[in-house]
Amino acid sequence: MKKLPILLGLLLSVFLAFAQPTEKQIKVQVSADHPDWLYKPGEKVTFSVLVSKNGSPIPQAKVRYEIGPEKQESWKKDTQILANGSLQLDGGTLSGAGFLRCIVIAEVDGKEYRNLATVGFSPNLLQATVANPSDFDTFWDKAKQDLAKIPLDAKMTLMPERCTEKTNVYHVNIQNYRIGARLYGILCVPKKPGKYPALLHVPGAGVRPYVGDIANAEKGIITLQIGIHGIPVNLDPSVYTDLGAGILNGYPTYNMDDKDRFFYKRVYVGCVRANDFLTSLPQFDGQNLAVTGGSQGGALSIVTAALDNRVKFLGAYYPALSDVTGYLYNRAGGWPHYFDKNGRAVNETKTKLETIAYFDVVNFARRLKVPGFYSWGFNDETCPPTSMYAAYNVISAPKELYLALDTGHWNYPEQVEKMTNWLTNNLIK
């Protein structure tokens, strides 16, 4: 029982990584005059601002605001005193497909409160900017062939303190892209004898421990939640804090000038290796395998489903690493923003541009053949909707997009419920 508080703390830390922001007594509401926040190019948008406390407008509230294309320089900035706590703003328009953002910061009693609204102009017409290498498939076929030569060498350690009446929980590690390189995760397997579908959880960015998906295992699904850094995922949280601030700080850029040594190559093949392990389990039903994740994990969900034909379904929240070259074409690019104003001078080189084309989610999305469920919001400042639509629009496989317009880089419970139901309904038939 002594370990229960630790477990609950880990669960909380994982949840909060993409959890809804904490509610505040003073609220800044920013909305658009179209309820779906969608416009045609050339159509003008009006933004509405309301600053309130306990649901009532705050008179004489001071706000400053800026309006412009997302992740680009704002074309309109101003400061105003709101006599009645509300304001109507002429947001202008865009001449082509894209997203326009209004950011508002209110000052009340010496504290600042921020919110935003982002509207889309024909986002279904956004086209990808990233190059599509002619030898893309050859490169990844070779990577998978090389991986297949590496023995799995799987090791499973039962974690009795995490097991439940219905589920066994294991800390697992398997050999990844070369001899001696390991991939770690938390495996949850139903105790009742039988054959079960499997669900792979791929992680968002960062360095952290994992606790496993016991909830879906209790429903009759084998679940595996993996880390990507080649270190055990059941250590004290302080270990990951130290690594994230130390040697793993900035990992998304490691060896970016060499496509064979780029950090994400071992990550992408590692996701395939995780499926090698899942499909080797005697409890696997031999057919039903899905992958899911958010942000970096949303990217990895698409990548894994494109690389591995054993995957039958995918669920992705706000996929990162999508059309990262957008900034080179005067629009938003995907996380980790290699080519924004802070990274462009360092990363805009011939070799790095060539490398990133083999890893951009757009080029995996082009190759998807299985149904997918996707969800994001227009206010995401980490994974810009421009970049996500650039990937989504090239998908020819069956796809469904659930929008929660005002969300940023987080989910409402309704989004999670819809995603979970979609995955479990497809896996458990």
Tab-separated table of C-alpha atoms in Angstrom:
chain	number	residue	atom	x	y	z
A	1	MET	CA	0.000	0.000	0.000
A	2	LYS	CA	2.985	2.314	0.472
A	3	LYS	CA	3.425	2.474	-3.292
A	4	LEU	CA	-0.159	3.551	-3.985
A	5	PRO	CA	0.491	7.291	-3.514
A	6	ILE	CA	3.468	7.013	-5.871
A	7	LEU	CA	1.337	5.282	-8.479
A	8	LEU	CA	-1.423	7.849	-8.172
A	9	GLY	CA	1.129	10.602	-8.522
A	10	LEU	CA	2.491	9.061	-11.693
A	11	LEU	CA	-0.987	8.673	-13.101
A	12	LEU	CA	-1.709	12.297	-12.335
A	13	SER	CA	1.510	13.498	-13.968
A	14	VAL	CA	0.780	11.564	-17.157
A	15	PHE	CA	-2.803	12.877	-17.280
A	16	LEU	CA	-1.782	16.461	-16.679
A	17	ALA	CA	0.624	16.377	-19.631
A	18	PHE	CA	-2.347	17.086	-21.907
A	19	ALA	CA	-5.057	17.931	-19.377
A	20	GLN	CA	-7.547	20.773	-19.588
A	21	PRO	CA	-6.123	24.013	-18.077
A	22	THR	CA	-7.172	24.928	-14.561
A	23	GLU	CA	-10.314	27.058	-14.408
A	24	LYS	CA	-9.900	30.589	-13.031
A	25	GLN	CA	-12.384	32.945	-11.417
A	26	ILE	CA	-11.636	35.649	-13.951
A	27	LYS	CA	-12.161	34.548	-17.524
A	28	VAL	CA	-11.237	35.977	-20.897
A	29	GLN	CA	-13.525	34.615	-23.593
A	30	VAL	CA	-12.633	35.072	-27.240
A	31	SER	CA	-14.988	33.798	-29.932
A	32	ALA	CA	-15.786	34.248	-33.619
A	33	ASP	CA	-19.016	35.220	-35.361
A	34	HIS	CA	-19.282	31.873	-37.178
A	35	PRO	CA	-20.185	29.109	-34.719
A	36	ASP	CA	-17.983	26.588	-36.536
A	37	TRP	CA	-15.058	29.076	-36.699
A	38	LEU	CA	-14.785	28.389	-40.438
A	39	TYR	CA	-14.671	30.983	-43.215
A	40	LYS	CA	-14.058	31.208	-46.922
A	41	PRO	CA	-10.993	33.096	-48.153
A	42	GLY	CA	-11.894	36.770	-48.446
A	43	GLU	CA	-14.723	36.498	-45.925
A	44	LYS	CA	-14.314	38.849	-42.955
A	45	VAL	CA	-14.319	37.633	-39.367
A	46	THR	CA	-15.437	39.480	-36.247
A	47	PHE	CA	-13.946	38.417	-32.923
A	48	SER	CA	-15.902	38.947	-29.694
A	49	VAL	CA	-14.118	39.494	-26.380
A	50	LEU	CA	-15.650	39.205	-22.910
A	51	VAL	CA	-13.780	39.654	-19.635
A	52	SER	CA	-15.822	38.359	-16.702
A	53	LYS	CA	-15.750	37.457	-13.041
A	54	ASN	CA	-18.273	35.015	-11.599
A	55	GLY	CA	-19.999	35.082	-14.973
A	56	SER	CA	-20.534	38.866	-15.001
A	57	PRO	CA	-18.658	41.343	-17.243
A	58	ILE	CA	-15.903	43.350	-15.556
A	59	PRO	CA	-16.333	47.070	-16.344
A	60	GLN	CA	-13.266	49.086	-17.287
A	61	ALA	CA	-11.173	45.983	-17.908
A	62	LYS	CA	-7.925	46.732	-19.707
A	63	VAL	CA	-6.989	44.442	-22.577
A	64	ARG	CA	-4.318	44.288	-25.192
A	65	TYR	CA	-4.793	42.156	-28.272
A	66	GLU	CA	-3.095	41.080	-31.457
A	67	ILE	CA	-4.474	39.560	-34.656
A	68	GLY	CA	-2.625	37.787	-37.453
A	69	PRO	CA	-1.925	34.438	-39.140
A	70	GLU	CA	-1.072	31.764	-36.571
A	71	LYS	CA	2.595	31.571	-35.551
A	72	GLN	CA	3.402	34.576	-37.777
A	73	GLU	CA	3.898	38.263	-37.077
A	74	SER	CA	0.653	39.944	-36.053
A	75	TRP	CA	-0.685	42.591	-38.409
A	76	LYS	CA	-2.864	44.337	-35.845
A	77	LYS	CA	-2.050	45.193	-32.207
A	78	ASP	CA	-3.784	47.524	-29.783
A	79	THR	CA	-4.732	48.199	-26.157
A	80	GLN	CA	-8.238	49.211	-25.048
A	81	ILE	CA	-10.300	49.799	-21.926
A	82	LEU	CA	-13.556	47.837	-22.106
A	83	ALA	CA	-16.263	50.061	-20.631
A	84	ASN	CA	-18.722	47.180	-20.304
A	85	GLY	CA	-16.246	44.294	-20.216
A	86	SER	CA	-16.832	43.357	-23.865
A	87	LEU	CA	-15.400	44.239	-27.241
A	88	GLN	CA	-15.995	43.516	-30.935
A	89	LEU	CA	-12.884	43.319	-33.113
A	90	ASP	CA	-12.619	43.440	-36.883
A	91	GLY	CA	-10.339	40.504	-37.579
A	92	GLY	CA	-9.995	41.061	-41.309
A	93	THR	CA	-9.597	38.007	-43.529
A	94	LEU	CA	-7.157	35.732	-45.329
A	95	SER	CA	-6.897	35.591	-49.095
A	96	GLY	CA	-6.177	31.863	-49.123
A	97	ALA	CA	-6.445	28.719	-47.019
A	98	GLY	CA	-5.029	29.039	-43.505
A	99	PHE	CA	-5.710	30.096	-39.922
A	100	LEU	CA	-6.140	33.551	-38.389
A	101	ARG	CA	-5.606	34.037	-34.666
A	102	CYS	CA	-6.755	36.649	-32.151
A	103	ILE	CA	-4.872	36.674	-28.827
A	104	VAL	CA	-6.270	38.734	-25.932
A	105	ILE	CA	-4.591	39.497	-22.603
A	106	ALA	CA	-6.645	41.189	-19.878
A	107	GLU	CA	-5.168	42.932	-16.856
A	108	VAL	CA	-7.315	42.707	-13.717
A	109	ASP	CA	-6.111	43.694	-10.255
A	110	GLY	CA	-2.506	43.605	-11.380
A	111	LYS	CA	-2.703	40.089	-12.841
A	112	GLU	CA	-2.848	39.021	-16.469
A	113	TYR	CA	-5.331	36.563	-17.991
A	114	ARG	CA	-4.892	35.275	-21.530
A	115	ASN	CA	-7.043	33.527	-24.102
A	116	LEU	CA	-7.364	33.288	-27.863
A	117	ALA	CA	-9.550	32.245	-30.765
A	118	THR	CA	-8.305	30.851	-34.064
A	119	VAL	CA	-10.464	30.631	-37.163
A	120	GLY	CA	-9.921	28.527	-40.238
A	121	PHE	CA	-10.176	29.650	-43.850
A	122	SER	CA	-10.948	26.586	-46.001
A	123	PRO	CA	-8.459	24.433	-44.063
A	124	ASN	CA	-9.444	21.393	-46.141
A	125	LEU	CA	-7.648	23.092	-49.055
A	126	LEU	CA	-4.288	23.444	-47.250
A	127	GLN	CA	-1.522	21.667	-49.123
A	128	ALA	CA	1.665	20.236	-47.675
A	129	THR	CA	4.969	22.019	-48.223
A	130	VAL	CA	7.382	19.236	-47.275
A	131	ALA	CA	9.201	17.332	-50.014
A	132	ASN	CA	8.218	13.705	-50.718
A	133	PRO	CA	11.504	11.821	-51.375
A	134	SER	CA	11.450	9.438	-54.341
A	135	ASP	CA	13.249	6.773	-52.288
A	136	PHE	CA	11.115	7.244	-49.150
A	137	ASP	CA	9.666	3.719	-49.269
A	138	THR	CA	13.036	2.176	-50.089
A	139	PHE	CA	14.599	3.936	-47.096
A	140	TRP	CA	11.996	2.681	-44.651
A	141	ASP	CA	11.802	-0.813	-46.139
A	142	LYS	CA	15.542	-1.089	-45.551
A	143	ALA	CA	15.140	0.181	-41.973
A	144	LYS	CA	12.504	-2.476	-41.253
A	145	GLN	CA	14.637	-5.193	-42.849
A	146	ASP	CA	17.550	-4.196	-40.644
A	147	LEU	CA	15.280	-4.228	-37.603
A	148	ALA	CA	14.015	-7.725	-38.412
A	149	LYS	CA	17.589	-9.036	-38.127
A	150	ILE	CA	17.824	-7.882	-34.495
A	151	PRO	CA	16.601	-10.527	-31.993
A	152	LEU	CA	13.608	-9.403	-29.915
A	153	ASP	CA	15.144	-10.636	-26.649
A	154	ALA	CA	12.032	-9.661	-24.695
A	155	LYS	CA	12.133	-9.498	-20.905
A	156	MET	CA	9.038	-9.132	-18.732
A	157	THR	CA	9.024	-8.332	-15.022
A	158	LEU	CA	5.730	-8.651	-13.164
A	159	MET	CA	4.809	-5.586	-11.105
A	160	PRO	CA	2.609	-7.065	-8.340
A	161	GLU	CA	1.935	-3.659	-6.775
A	162	ARG	CA	0.198	-2.510	-9.979
A	163	CYS	CA	-1.678	-5.690	-10.846
A	164	THR	CA	-5.432	-5.773	-10.369
A	165	GLU	CA	-7.971	-8.536	-9.951
A	166	LYS	CA	-8.398	-8.705	-13.729
A	167	THR	CA	-5.046	-7.534	-15.102
A	168	ASN	CA	-1.378	-8.428	-14.858
A	169	VAL	CA	1.021	-5.511	-15.244
A	170	TYR	CA	4.617	-5.935	-16.404
A	171	HIS	CA	7.622	-3.741	-16.929
A	172	VAL	CA	9.010	-4.924	-20.256
A	173	ASN	CA	12.142	-4.271	-22.225
A	174	ILE	CA	12.947	-5.507	-25.695
A	175	GLN	CA	15.865	-5.128	-28.061
A	176	ASN	CA	15.362	-2.324	-30.525
A	177	TYR	CA	17.254	-1.096	-33.579
A	178	ARG	CA	20.678	-2.604	-32.809
A	179	ILE	CA	22.193	-5.202	-30.495
A	180	GLY	CA	22.177	-3.842	-26.950
A	181	ALA	CA	19.743	-0.976	-27.583
A	182	ARG	CA	16.573	-1.436	-25.552
A	183	LEU	CA	12.969	-0.241	-25.664
A	184	TYR	CA	11.009	-0.099	-22.406
A	185	GLY	CA	7.318	-0.017	-21.621
A	186	ILE	CA	4.444	-1.055	-19.375
A	187	LEU	CA	2.416	-4.054	-20.549
A	188	CYS	CA	-1.081	-4.781	-19.223
A	189	VAL	CA	-2.576	-8.207	-20.005
A	190	PRO	CA	-6.023	-9.540	-19.027
A	191	LYS	CA	-5.649	-12.412	-16.543
A	192	LYS	CA	-8.543	-14.414	-17.901
A	193	PRO	CA	-7.282	-17.046	-20.365
A	194	GLY	CA	-8.149	-16.234	-23.961
A	195	LYS	CA	-7.164	-14.322	-27.078
A	196	TYR	CA	-7.305	-10.524	-27.054
A	197	PRO	CA	-6.811	-7.525	-29.342
A	198	ALA	CA	-3.883	-5.204	-28.633
A	199	LEU	CA	-3.426	-1.450	-28.306
A	200	LEU	CA	-0.055	0.297	-28.500
A	201	HIS	CA	0.277	3.667	-26.730
A	202	VAL	CA	3.034	5.856	-28.178
A	203	PRO	CA	4.244	8.801	-26.105
A	204	GLY	CA	4.028	12.560	-26.292
A	205	ALA	CA	7.228	14.586	-26.179
A	206	GLY	CA	9.267	14.752	-23.021
A	207	VAL	CA	10.971	12.403	-20.635
A	208	ARG	CA	8.797	10.737	-18.006
A	209	PRO	CA	7.807	7.456	-16.330
A	210	TYR	CA	4.730	5.492	-17.442
A	211	VAL	CA	2.112	3.487	-15.600
A	212	GLY	CA	0.350	1.580	-18.349
A	213	ASP	CA	-3.223	1.500	-19.628
A	214	ILE	CA	-4.948	-0.692	-17.080
A	215	ALA	CA	-8.416	0.686	-17.839
A	216	ASN	CA	-8.546	-0.729	-21.366
A	217	ALA	CA	-6.901	-3.964	-20.272
A	218	GLU	CA	-9.796	-4.396	-17.857
A	219	LYS	CA	-12.098	-4.275	-20.903
A	220	GLY	CA	-10.275	-7.142	-22.580
A	221	ILE	CA	-7.472	-5.442	-24.541
A	222	ILE	CA	-3.744	-6.080	-24.254
A	223	THR	CA	-2.123	-2.659	-23.843
A	224	LEU	CA	1.488	-1.562	-24.136
A	225	GLN	CA	2.627	1.951	-23.245
A	226	ILE	CA	6.185	2.648	-24.378
A	227	GLY	CA	8.871	5.238	-23.823
A	228	ILE	CA	11.253	6.252	-26.610
A	229	HIS	CA	14.502	7.067	-24.838
A	230	GLY	CA	15.902	3.595	-24.201
A	231	ILE	CA	15.648	3.887	-20.416
A	232	PRO	CA	13.393	2.034	-17.953
A	233	VAL	CA	9.996	3.678	-17.519
A	234	ASN	CA	9.458	2.788	-13.844
A	235	LEU	CA	12.162	4.862	-12.167
A	236	ASP	CA	11.789	7.701	-9.698
A	237	PRO	CA	10.330	10.790	-11.430
A	238	SER	CA	13.397	12.831	-10.484
A	239	VAL	CA	15.484	10.697	-12.858
A	240	TYR	CA	13.431	11.862	-15.835
A	241	THR	CA	13.505	15.465	-14.672
A	242	ASP	CA	17.298	15.333	-14.573
A	243	LEU	CA	17.566	13.646	-17.968
A	244	GLY	CA	15.083	16.032	-19.553
A	245	ALA	CA	17.068	19.008	-18.309
A	246	GLY	CA	20.370	17.336	-19.153
A	247	ILE	CA	21.468	14.910	-21.841
A	248	LEU	CA	17.980	14.564	-23.397
A	249	ASN	CA	17.292	18.286	-23.577
A	250	GLY	CA	16.663	19.077	-27.243
A	251	TYR	CA	16.541	15.432	-28.363
A	252	PRO	CA	14.247	16.122	-31.384
A	253	THR	CA	17.201	17.779	-33.171
A	254	TYR	CA	19.852	15.116	-32.488
A	255	ASN	CA	21.798	14.164	-35.649
A	256	MET	CA	19.349	15.979	-37.873
A	257	ASP	CA	21.950	16.290	-40.628
A	258	ASP	CA	22.072	12.518	-41.212
A	259	LYS	CA	18.890	10.577	-41.989
A	260	ASP	CA	20.450	7.300	-40.854
A	261	ARG	CA	21.487	8.694	-37.481
A	262	PHE	CA	18.642	11.171	-36.851
A	263	PHE	CA	17.097	10.605	-33.418
A	264	TYR	CA	13.637	9.779	-34.709
A	265	LYS	CA	14.812	6.894	-36.899
A	266	ARG	CA	15.294	4.629	-33.895
A	267	VAL	CA	12.037	5.944	-32.451
A	268	TYR	CA	10.021	5.106	-35.571
A	269	VAL	CA	11.488	1.617	-35.933
A	270	GLY	CA	11.079	1.220	-32.168
A	271	CYS	CA	7.325	1.575	-32.574
A	272	VAL	CA	7.400	-1.252	-35.121
A	273	ARG	CA	9.522	-3.265	-32.698
A	274	ALA	CA	6.895	-2.705	-29.979
A	275	ASN	CA	4.365	-4.286	-32.338
A	276	ASP	CA	6.766	-7.191	-32.919
A	277	PHE	CA	6.558	-7.797	-29.203
A	278	LEU	CA	2.786	-7.354	-28.911
A	279	THR	CA	2.032	-9.693	-31.800
A	280	SER	CA	4.391	-12.314	-30.344
A	281	LEU	CA	2.362	-12.623	-27.139
A	282	PRO	CA	0.405	-15.881	-26.882
A	283	GLN	CA	-2.641	-13.920	-25.675
A	284	PHE	CA	-2.795	-11.781	-28.859
A	285	ASP	CA	-5.715	-12.658	-31.115
A	286	GLY	CA	-3.513	-12.515	-34.191
A	287	GLN	CA	-5.527	-9.858	-35.994
A	288	ASN	CA	-6.713	-6.764	-34.132
A	289	LEU	CA	-3.962	-4.220	-33.402
A	290	ALA	CA	-4.327	-0.457	-32.971
A	291	VAL	CA	-2.033	2.427	-32.046
A	292	THR	CA	-2.821	5.724	-30.350
A	293	GLY	CA	-1.161	8.803	-28.873
A	294	GLY	CA	-1.153	12.588	-28.702
A	295	SER	CA	1.231	15.285	-29.966
A	296	GLN	CA	4.530	13.482	-30.599
A	297	GLY	CA	2.421	10.390	-29.920
A	298	GLY	CA	-0.114	11.531	-32.507
A	299	ALA	CA	2.741	11.696	-34.999
A	300	LEU	CA	4.002	8.270	-33.956
A	301	SER	CA	0.504	6.810	-34.316
A	302	ILE	CA	0.367	7.854	-37.965
A	303	VAL	CA	3.965	6.786	-38.585
A	304	THR	CA	3.467	3.366	-37.010
A	305	ALA	CA	0.259	2.661	-38.899
A	306	ALA	CA	1.936	3.651	-42.170
A	307	LEU	CA	5.064	1.561	-41.568
A	308	ASP	CA	3.423	-1.567	-40.122
A	309	ASN	CA	0.619	-3.326	-41.984
A	310	ARG	CA	-0.238	-5.289	-38.847
A	311	VAL	CA	-1.882	-2.103	-37.495
A	312	LYS	CA	-5.578	-2.075	-38.348
A	313	PHE	CA	-6.692	1.190	-36.675
A	314	LEU	CA	-5.104	4.383	-35.389
A	315	GLY	CA	-6.207	7.192	-33.095
A	316	ALA	CA	-4.247	10.455	-33.102
A	317	TYR	CA	-4.640	13.629	-31.064
A	318	TYR	CA	-2.988	16.801	-32.452
A	319	PRO	CA	-0.146	15.110	-34.362
A	320	ALA	CA	3.237	16.832	-34.137
A	321	LEU	CA	6.066	16.652	-36.704
A	322	SER	CA	3.584	17.554	-39.438
A	323	ASP	CA	4.652	19.733	-42.375
A	324	VAL	CA	7.495	21.206	-40.359
A	325	THR	CA	8.705	23.154	-43.409
A	326	GLY	CA	5.617	25.377	-43.384
A	327	TYR	CA	7.649	28.247	-41.932
A	328	LEU	CA	9.773	28.324	-45.091
A	329	TYR	CA	6.588	29.196	-46.990
A	330	ASN	CA	5.458	32.008	-44.660
A	331	ARG	CA	2.993	29.962	-42.653
A	332	ALA	CA	2.974	27.838	-39.498
A	333	GLY	CA	4.971	24.616	-39.401
A	334	GLY	CA	4.602	21.675	-37.050
A	335	TRP	CA	6.256	20.996	-33.701
A	336	PRO	CA	9.132	21.046	-32.866
A	337	HIS	CA	9.265	24.192	-35.030
A	338	TYR	CA	12.635	23.459	-36.597
A	339	PHE	CA	12.295	26.333	-39.066
A	340	ASP	CA	10.574	29.102	-37.103
A	341	LYS	CA	12.349	32.384	-36.427
A	342	ASN	CA	14.294	30.791	-33.563
A	343	GLY	CA	15.495	27.686	-35.421
A	344	ARG	CA	15.636	28.620	-39.078
A	345	ALA	CA	19.177	30.009	-39.084
A	346	VAL	CA	20.534	26.764	-37.641
A	347	ASN	CA	18.309	24.209	-39.344
A	348	GLU	CA	17.720	25.541	-42.849
A	349	THR	CA	20.528	23.567	-44.458
A	350	LYS	CA	20.477	21.204	-47.436
A	351	THR	CA	21.253	18.103	-45.372
A	352	LYS	CA	18.741	18.852	-42.621
A	353	LEU	CA	15.980	19.603	-45.111
A	354	GLU	CA	16.733	16.336	-46.899
A	355	THR	CA	16.678	14.421	-43.618
A	356	ILE	CA	13.424	15.840	-42.316
A	357	ALA	CA	11.524	14.831	-45.443
A	358	TYR	CA	11.986	11.175	-44.471
A	359	PHE	CA	10.482	11.811	-41.034
A	360	ASP	CA	7.718	14.356	-41.597
A	361	VAL	CA	4.295	12.941	-40.718
A	362	VAL	CA	2.836	14.226	-43.999
A	363	ASN	CA	4.785	11.624	-45.958
A	364	PHE	CA	3.542	8.825	-43.724
A	365	ALA	CA	-0.015	10.140	-43.858
A	366	ARG	CA	0.154	9.875	-47.666
A	367	ARG	CA	0.735	6.156	-47.266
A	368	LEU	CA	-1.925	5.282	-44.695
A	369	LYS	CA	-4.252	2.446	-45.647
A	370	VAL	CA	-6.192	1.898	-42.415
A	371	PRO	CA	-9.052	3.791	-40.750
A	372	GLY	CA	-8.104	6.557	-38.354
A	373	PHE	CA	-9.821	8.789	-35.795
A	374	TYR	CA	-8.265	12.219	-35.302
A	375	SER	CA	-8.976	15.041	-32.875
A	376	TRP	CA	-7.610	18.523	-32.233
A	377	GLY	CA	-8.551	22.151	-31.659
A	378	PHE	CA	-7.929	25.361	-33.556
A	379	ASN	CA	-6.276	27.075	-30.571
A	380	ASP	CA	-3.326	24.678	-30.400
A	381	GLU	CA	-0.171	26.787	-30.172
A	382	THR	CA	2.151	23.779	-29.947
A	383	CYS	CA	0.904	21.818	-32.954
A	384	PRO	CA	-0.583	24.480	-35.242
A	385	PRO	CA	-3.780	23.417	-37.029
A	386	THR	CA	-2.236	24.541	-40.329
A	387	SER	CA	0.380	21.799	-39.970
A	388	MET	CA	-2.102	19.151	-38.863
A	389	TYR	CA	-4.486	19.826	-41.743
A	390	ALA	CA	-1.539	19.628	-44.153
A	391	ALA	CA	-1.094	16.025	-43.018
A	392	TYR	CA	-4.786	15.196	-42.668
A	393	ASN	CA	-5.628	16.431	-46.151
A	394	VAL	CA	-3.280	13.957	-47.858
A	395	ILE	CA	-4.840	10.922	-46.140
A	396	SER	CA	-6.786	8.797	-48.617
A	397	ALA	CA	-7.654	6.046	-46.092
A	398	PRO	CA	-10.961	6.215	-44.168
A	399	LYS	CA	-10.701	9.082	-41.682
A	400	GLU	CA	-12.812	10.920	-39.134
A	401	LEU	CA	-11.928	14.255	-37.530
A	402	TYR	CA	-13.483	15.367	-34.257
A	403	LEU	CA	-12.873	19.059	-33.616
A	404	ALA	CA	-12.955	20.704	-30.197
A	405	LEU	CA	-12.473	24.204	-31.560
A	406	ASP	CA	-11.395	26.120	-28.462
A	407	THR	CA	-8.923	23.558	-27.177
A	408	GLY	CA	-5.214	24.192	-27.239
A	409	HIS	CA	-2.678	21.447	-26.680
A	410	TRP	CA	-5.057	19.559	-24.414
A	411	ASN	CA	-8.238	17.491	-24.511
A	412	TYR	CA	-11.737	17.791	-23.147
A	413	PRO	CA	-13.036	14.605	-21.456
A	414	GLU	CA	-15.522	14.310	-24.326
A	415	GLN	CA	-12.659	14.043	-26.815
A	416	VAL	CA	-11.004	11.282	-24.828
A	417	GLU	CA	-14.288	9.442	-24.487
A	418	LYS	CA	-14.956	9.589	-28.227
A	419	MET	CA	-11.439	8.431	-29.080
A	420	THR	CA	-11.527	5.598	-26.557
A	421	ASN	CA	-14.941	4.434	-27.710
A	422	TRP	CA	-13.861	4.489	-31.355
A	423	LEU	CA	-10.759	2.419	-30.628
A	424	THR	CA	-12.429	-0.100	-28.334
A	425	ASN	CA	-15.445	-0.533	-30.613
A	426	ASN	CA	-13.125	-1.386	-33.479
A	427	LEU	CA	-10.891	-3.656	-31.423
A	428	ILE	CA	-13.594	-5.531	-29.501
A	429	LYS	CA	-16.121	-6.937	-31.951
